[in-house]
Amino acid sequence: MACEAWRDKLDLYADGELAPADASTLNAHMRTCSDCAADALARVQLKRSVAAAGNRYQPSAAFRARIAGSVAAKPRRQANWWWKVVAVPALAVLLISVVANFYVQTQKARQQRTFSELADLHVGMLASAAPFDVISTDRHTVKPWFQGKIPFTFNLPELQGSEFTLLGGRVTYLEQTPGAHLIYQLHKHEISVFIFQDHGTNAANLPPGSVHALSFNMEGWRQDGLRYFVVGDVGPGDIEALSKLLRGAS
Amino acid sequence: MPDQRLSTTTFEELAMPLFDQLYNFARWLTQDTAEAEDLVQETYTKALRGFSSFQIGTNFRAWMYRILRNSFLSSRSGLKTTVAIDDEDKEMILVEPGPTPESLAIEQSNREVVQQALGELPVHFREILLLCEVEEMSYQEIAQALSIPVGTVMSRLSRARKTLRTLLQQKFAGGPHGV
């Protein structure tokens, strides 16, 4: 190929855009043609000079910071978005816990009130000149006595073989609801057993399990739509023993 | 084209490494620091806004340069250059410098002269030389950045180089304190 034909390709050669086959042919040509070789070298040198001269201006640090800030603004907004993703549930949890705490505190207060009321009923019975409306050690006498006086019925345990004795019973009221108040005896200690309907709103608020306060022990549970409370100044073990007998009665 | 979208974090990662070069390019186009900053600022703002429509697989660098260049062309100083670009087919008739390689053995010490010559070139010659020599873009990339066919890239590059050589020859002929 004549030099003239190559001249048009020298720029492509210098720019690295010449097809590999053409480039190797041109290389071979330049080994024998000093004019073309010198021309190619000049073009490469011009490229280098322009590259060196063209890399001239540097942005200021302040301008760089401004652009970086404006470009990073979007990710920051995204970070805000993530913050919301975390914060909204966190706030929700906080709100729920505040409400729950309020509810628990209210419940606790109500439970405390119920416990106090039951303790009062127990103490009132102990202090009363006529503690029983029905005096009998026989559960088959006491249970029927309540018929018509309270809106429910219940079973009482067989006490034979135990240390507990049934003394009698009376009608009582807790939060305007009638219930049965039974009095048992253990080694001179009197123990009150309260039975109410389980409305889920009244005395039912008292937590199941045993409570110890004001030197009284108490145990409460739910059973067959009824709410049972055992209150007395005997030890927790004795309260539990009587509770167990009552549970087994139904 | 896949409808894949890049996150904005990726925009920052892609765009900030180009910052220095884009500024250099903008400064060469506008020949003014404040205008260059405005142009780069506008480029990043537009690019960030349009990034959701940027397709993966497209050349990001060429895309950024295209935004910058289009912004420049619609700017006040850019509008003045439009005529020259539209006039491409009626190129000024150049003095054929001929193959005089010796005169073109430009040393590093002549850097200022080359810079002066680059600054005197019409914008469409200056920009294509910067993209090719400074940015070392391929013809394909230049075609994307300037929105012109590859064939036009080659012919415009060739004319740009001839014009630059002529300018340099004039300057060197005029001696160190030349024209």
mmCIF file of C-alpha atoms in Angstrom, chain A residues 30-221:
data_model
loop_
_atom_site.group_PDB
_atom_site.id
_atom_site.type_symbol
_atom_site.label_atom_id
_atom_site.label_comp_id
_atom_site.label_asym_id
_atom_site.label_seq_id
_atom_site.Cartn_x
_atom_site.Cartn_y
_atom_site.Cartn_z
ATOM 1 C CA MET A 30 6.697 1.607 8.879
ATOM 2 C CA ARG A 31 9.704 -0.638 9.379
ATOM 3 C CA THR A 32 10.595 0.115 5.765
ATOM 4 C CA CYS A 33 9.152 3.659 5.448
ATOM 5 C CA SER A 34 10.815 6.269 7.627
ATOM 6 C CA ASP A 35 8.438 9.028 6.474
ATOM 7 C CA CYS A 36 5.359 7.206 7.692
ATOM 8 C CA ALA A 37 7.156 6.175 10.900
ATOM 9 C CA ALA A 38 8.155 9.766 11.597
ATOM 10 C CA ASP A 39 4.639 10.993 10.814
ATOM 11 C CA ALA A 40 3.117 8.437 13.176
ATOM 12 C CA LEU A 41 5.599 9.413 15.879
ATOM 13 C CA ALA A 42 4.729 13.085 15.426
ATOM 14 C CA ARG A 43 1.037 12.319 15.789
ATOM 15 C CA VAL A 44 1.642 10.334 18.954
ATOM 16 C CA GLN A 45 3.763 13.191 20.299
ATOM 17 C CA LEU A 46 1.038 15.693 19.504
ATOM 18 C CA LYS A 47 -1.451 13.506 21.316
ATOM 19 C CA ARG A 48 0.827 13.429 24.349
ATOM 20 C CA SER A 49 1.330 17.172 24.255
ATOM 21 C CA VAL A 50 -2.400 17.836 24.075
ATOM 22 C CA ALA A 51 -3.005 15.334 26.883
ATOM 23 C CA ALA A 52 -0.436 17.094 29.080
ATOM 24 C CA ALA A 53 -1.628 20.584 28.178
ATOM 25 C CA GLY A 54 -5.301 19.699 28.403
ATOM 26 C CA ASN A 55 -5.075 18.471 31.956
ATOM 27 C CA ARG A 56 -4.955 22.006 33.205
ATOM 28 C CA TYR A 57 -7.726 23.053 35.543
ATOM 29 C CA GLN A 58 -8.337 21.863 39.067
ATOM 30 C CA PRO A 59 -11.621 22.476 40.858
ATOM 31 C CA SER A 60 -11.417 24.179 44.228
ATOM 32 C CA ALA A 61 -11.912 22.154 47.380
ATOM 33 C CA ALA A 62 -14.931 24.268 48.279
ATOM 34 C CA PHE A 63 -16.573 23.581 44.939
ATOM 35 C CA ARG A 64 -15.847 19.882 45.245
ATOM 36 C CA ALA A 65 -17.437 19.845 48.692
ATOM 37 C CA ARG A 66 -20.497 21.659 47.361
ATOM 38 C CA ILE A 67 -21.038 19.147 44.556
ATOM 39 C CA ALA A 68 -20.307 16.169 46.781
ATOM 40 C CA GLY A 69 -22.870 17.546 49.215
ATOM 41 C CA SER A 70 -25.532 18.013 46.570
ATOM 42 C CA VAL A 71 -24.920 14.545 45.183
ATOM 43 C CA ALA A 72 -24.928 12.992 48.637
ATOM 44 C CA ALA A 73 -28.163 14.823 49.455
ATOM 45 C CA LYS A 74 -30.239 12.027 47.991
ATOM 46 C CA PRO A 75 -28.594 9.217 49.944
ATOM 47 C CA ARG A 76 -28.989 11.382 53.029
ATOM 48 C CA ARG A 77 -32.669 11.599 52.315
ATOM 49 C CA GLN A 78 -32.562 7.862 51.947
ATOM 50 C CA ALA A 79 -30.882 7.659 55.332
ATOM 51 C CA ASN A 80 -33.775 9.716 56.694
ATOM 52 C CA TRP A 81 -36.095 7.238 55.153
ATOM 53 C CA TRP A 82 -34.285 4.419 56.937
ATOM 54 C CA TRP A 83 -34.430 6.432 60.106
ATOM 55 C CA LYS A 84 -38.198 6.505 59.714
ATOM 56 C CA VAL A 85 -38.322 2.788 59.096
ATOM 57 C CA VAL A 86 -36.597 2.278 62.410
ATOM 58 C CA ALA A 87 -38.242 5.145 64.266
ATOM 59 C CA VAL A 88 -41.875 4.497 63.374
ATOM 60 C CA PRO A 89 -41.925 0.984 64.819
ATOM 61 C CA ALA A 90 -39.814 2.217 67.730
ATOM 62 C CA LEU A 91 -42.351 4.949 68.464
ATOM 63 C CA ALA A 92 -45.147 2.438 68.052
ATOM 64 C CA VAL A 93 -43.437 0.089 70.497
ATOM 65 C CA LEU A 94 -42.892 2.981 72.900
ATOM 66 C CA LEU A 95 -46.525 4.025 72.636
ATOM 67 C CA ILE A 96 -47.711 0.448 73.119
ATOM 68 C CA SER A 97 -45.446 0.012 76.114
ATOM 69 C CA VAL A 98 -46.708 3.272 77.637
ATOM 70 C CA VAL A 99 -50.306 2.197 77.111
ATOM 71 C CA ALA A 100 -49.510 -1.313 78.330
ATOM 72 C CA ASN A 101 -47.714 0.068 81.350
ATOM 73 C CA PHE A 102 -50.686 2.313 82.115
ATOM 74 C CA TYR A 103 -52.986 -0.675 81.720
ATOM 75 C CA VAL A 104 -50.773 -2.840 83.948
ATOM 76 C CA GLN A 105 -50.589 -0.115 86.580
ATOM 77 C CA THR A 106 -54.372 0.292 86.457
ATOM 78 C CA GLN A 107 -54.790 -3.462 86.709
ATOM 79 C CA LYS A 108 -52.369 -3.572 89.609
ATOM 80 C CA ALA A 109 -54.291 -0.845 91.390
ATOM 81 C CA ARG A 110 -57.563 -2.704 90.819
ATOM 82 C CA GLN A 111 -55.996 -5.955 91.946
ATOM 83 C CA GLN A 112 -54.684 -4.226 95.041
ATOM 84 C CA ARG A 113 -58.161 -2.869 95.697
ATOM 85 C CA THR A 114 -59.717 -6.306 95.218
ATOM 86 C CA PHE A 115 -57.176 -7.855 97.537
ATOM 87 C CA SER A 116 -57.791 -5.177 100.156
ATOM 88 C CA GLU A 117 -61.535 -5.682 99.841
ATOM 89 C CA LEU A 118 -61.209 -9.449 100.283
ATOM 90 C CA ALA A 119 -58.897 -8.953 103.268
ATOM 91 C CA ASP A 120 -61.474 -6.519 104.731
ATOM 92 C CA LEU A 121 -64.245 -9.069 104.246
ATOM 93 C CA HIS A 122 -62.098 -11.677 105.983
ATOM 94 C CA VAL A 123 -61.225 -9.381 108.893
ATOM 95 C CA GLY A 124 -64.823 -8.166 109.098
ATOM 96 C CA MET A 125 -65.965 -11.739 109.432
ATOM 97 C CA LEU A 126 -63.378 -12.404 112.182
ATOM 98 C CA ALA A 127 -64.477 -9.286 114.098
ATOM 99 C CA SER A 128 -68.186 -9.925 113.658
ATOM 100 C CA ALA A 129 -70.334 -10.999 116.580
ATOM 101 C CA ALA A 130 -72.315 -13.137 114.184
ATOM 102 C CA PRO A 131 -69.769 -14.292 111.651
ATOM 103 C CA PHE A 132 -71.919 -16.958 110.006
ATOM 104 C CA ASP A 133 -75.357 -16.904 108.502
ATOM 105 C CA VAL A 134 -75.300 -20.684 108.388
ATOM 106 C CA ILE A 135 -73.439 -22.630 111.005
ATOM 107 C CA SER A 136 -72.587 -26.151 110.012
ATOM 108 C CA THR A 137 -69.598 -28.387 109.595
ATOM 109 C CA ASP A 138 -71.521 -30.333 107.014
ATOM 110 C CA ARG A 139 -70.992 -29.273 103.434
ATOM 111 C CA HIS A 140 -74.322 -30.918 102.569
ATOM 112 C CA THR A 141 -76.005 -28.378 104.820
ATOM 113 C CA VAL A 142 -73.985 -25.332 103.840
ATOM 114 C CA LYS A 143 -74.160 -25.695 100.082
ATOM 115 C CA PRO A 144 -77.968 -25.950 99.827
ATOM 116 C CA TRP A 145 -78.314 -22.981 102.174
ATOM 117 C CA PHE A 146 -76.912 -20.726 99.480
ATOM 118 C CA GLN A 147 -79.572 -21.769 96.974
ATOM 119 C CA GLY A 148 -81.636 -18.757 95.999
ATOM 120 C CA LYS A 149 -79.262 -16.414 97.791
ATOM 121 C CA ILE A 150 -76.550 -16.345 95.162
ATOM 122 C CA PRO A 151 -76.951 -16.712 91.381
ATOM 123 C CA PHE A 152 -74.713 -19.773 91.058
ATOM 124 C CA THR A 153 -73.899 -23.055 92.747
ATOM 125 C CA PHE A 154 -70.634 -24.696 93.697
ATOM 126 C CA ASN A 155 -69.165 -27.874 95.122
ATOM 127 C CA LEU A 156 -67.424 -28.204 98.449
ATOM 128 C CA PRO A 157 -64.754 -30.793 99.236
ATOM 129 C CA GLU A 158 -64.915 -33.742 101.595
ATOM 130 C CA LEU A 159 -62.752 -32.761 104.546
ATOM 131 C CA GLN A 160 -62.433 -36.067 106.209
ATOM 132 C CA GLY A 161 -58.783 -36.997 106.633
ATOM 133 C CA SER A 162 -57.703 -33.345 106.378
ATOM 134 C CA GLU A 163 -56.904 -30.881 109.165
ATOM 135 C CA PHE A 164 -59.500 -28.390 107.908
ATOM 136 C CA THR A 165 -62.917 -27.973 109.395
ATOM 137 C CA LEU A 166 -65.866 -26.182 107.825
ATOM 138 C CA LEU A 167 -67.355 -23.686 110.304
ATOM 139 C CA GLY A 168 -70.113 -22.150 108.252
ATOM 140 C CA GLY A 169 -70.949 -19.614 105.568
ATOM 141 C CA ARG A 170 -72.482 -16.265 104.738
ATOM 142 C CA VAL A 171 -73.497 -14.276 101.715
ATOM 143 C CA THR A 172 -71.002 -11.555 100.823
ATOM 144 C CA TYR A 173 -70.581 -8.923 98.181
ATOM 145 C CA LEU A 174 -67.570 -7.932 96.139
ATOM 146 C CA GLU A 175 -67.993 -5.018 93.766
ATOM 147 C CA GLN A 176 -71.761 -5.184 94.021
ATOM 148 C CA THR A 177 -71.760 -8.870 93.096
ATOM 149 C CA PRO A 178 -73.116 -11.473 95.528
ATOM 150 C CA GLY A 179 -70.968 -14.451 96.380
ATOM 151 C CA ALA A 180 -70.405 -17.196 98.920
ATOM 152 C CA HIS A 181 -68.122 -16.631 101.866
ATOM 153 C CA LEU A 182 -67.162 -19.919 103.564
ATOM 154 C CA ILE A 183 -65.185 -20.117 106.761
ATOM 155 C CA TYR A 184 -62.824 -22.954 107.464
ATOM 156 C CA GLN A 185 -60.743 -23.585 110.525
ATOM 157 C CA LEU A 186 -57.220 -24.894 110.894
ATOM 158 C CA HIS A 187 -55.561 -25.023 114.339
ATOM 159 C CA LYS A 188 -57.641 -22.141 115.670
ATOM 160 C CA HIS A 189 -56.987 -20.081 112.575
ATOM 161 C CA GLU A 190 -59.957 -19.110 110.498
ATOM 162 C CA ILE A 191 -59.629 -19.111 106.777
ATOM 163 C CA SER A 192 -62.047 -17.422 104.376
ATOM 164 C CA VAL A 193 -62.983 -18.928 101.058
ATOM 165 C CA PHE A 194 -64.739 -16.582 98.644
ATOM 166 C CA ILE A 195 -66.550 -17.790 95.576
ATOM 167 C CA PHE A 196 -67.883 -15.385 92.956
ATOM 168 C CA GLN A 197 -69.062 -15.610 89.419
ATOM 169 C CA ASP A 198 -66.233 -15.028 86.978
ATOM 170 C CA HIS A 199 -67.367 -11.939 85.064
ATOM 171 C CA GLY A 200 -63.880 -11.172 83.899
ATOM 172 C CA THR A 201 -64.306 -7.632 85.144
ATOM 173 C CA ASN A 202 -64.642 -7.716 88.872
ATOM 174 C CA ALA A 203 -62.678 -9.822 91.292
ATOM 175 C CA ALA A 204 -61.417 -11.796 88.338
ATOM 176 C CA ASN A 205 -58.837 -9.096 87.991
ATOM 177 C CA LEU A 206 -56.944 -10.614 90.811
ATOM 178 C CA PRO A 207 -54.079 -12.610 89.390
ATOM 179 C CA PRO A 208 -54.125 -16.350 89.823
ATOM 180 C CA GLY A 209 -51.567 -17.765 92.215
ATOM 181 C CA SER A 210 -50.707 -16.850 95.739
ATOM 182 C CA VAL A 211 -50.284 -13.371 97.170
ATOM 183 C CA HIS A 212 -48.781 -12.333 100.434
ATOM 184 C CA ALA A 213 -49.617 -8.923 101.815
ATOM 185 C CA LEU A 214 -50.459 -7.375 105.189
ATOM 186 C CA SER A 215 -49.399 -10.744 106.703
ATOM 187 C CA PHE A 216 -52.349 -12.422 105.008
ATOM 188 C CA ASN A 217 -51.775 -15.122 102.502
ATOM 189 C CA MET A 218 -54.114 -15.466 99.617
ATOM 190 C CA GLU A 219 -54.563 -17.740 96.675
ATOM 191 C CA GLY A 220 -56.930 -17.254 93.804
ATOM 192 C CA TRP A 221 -57.927 -19.205 90.738
#
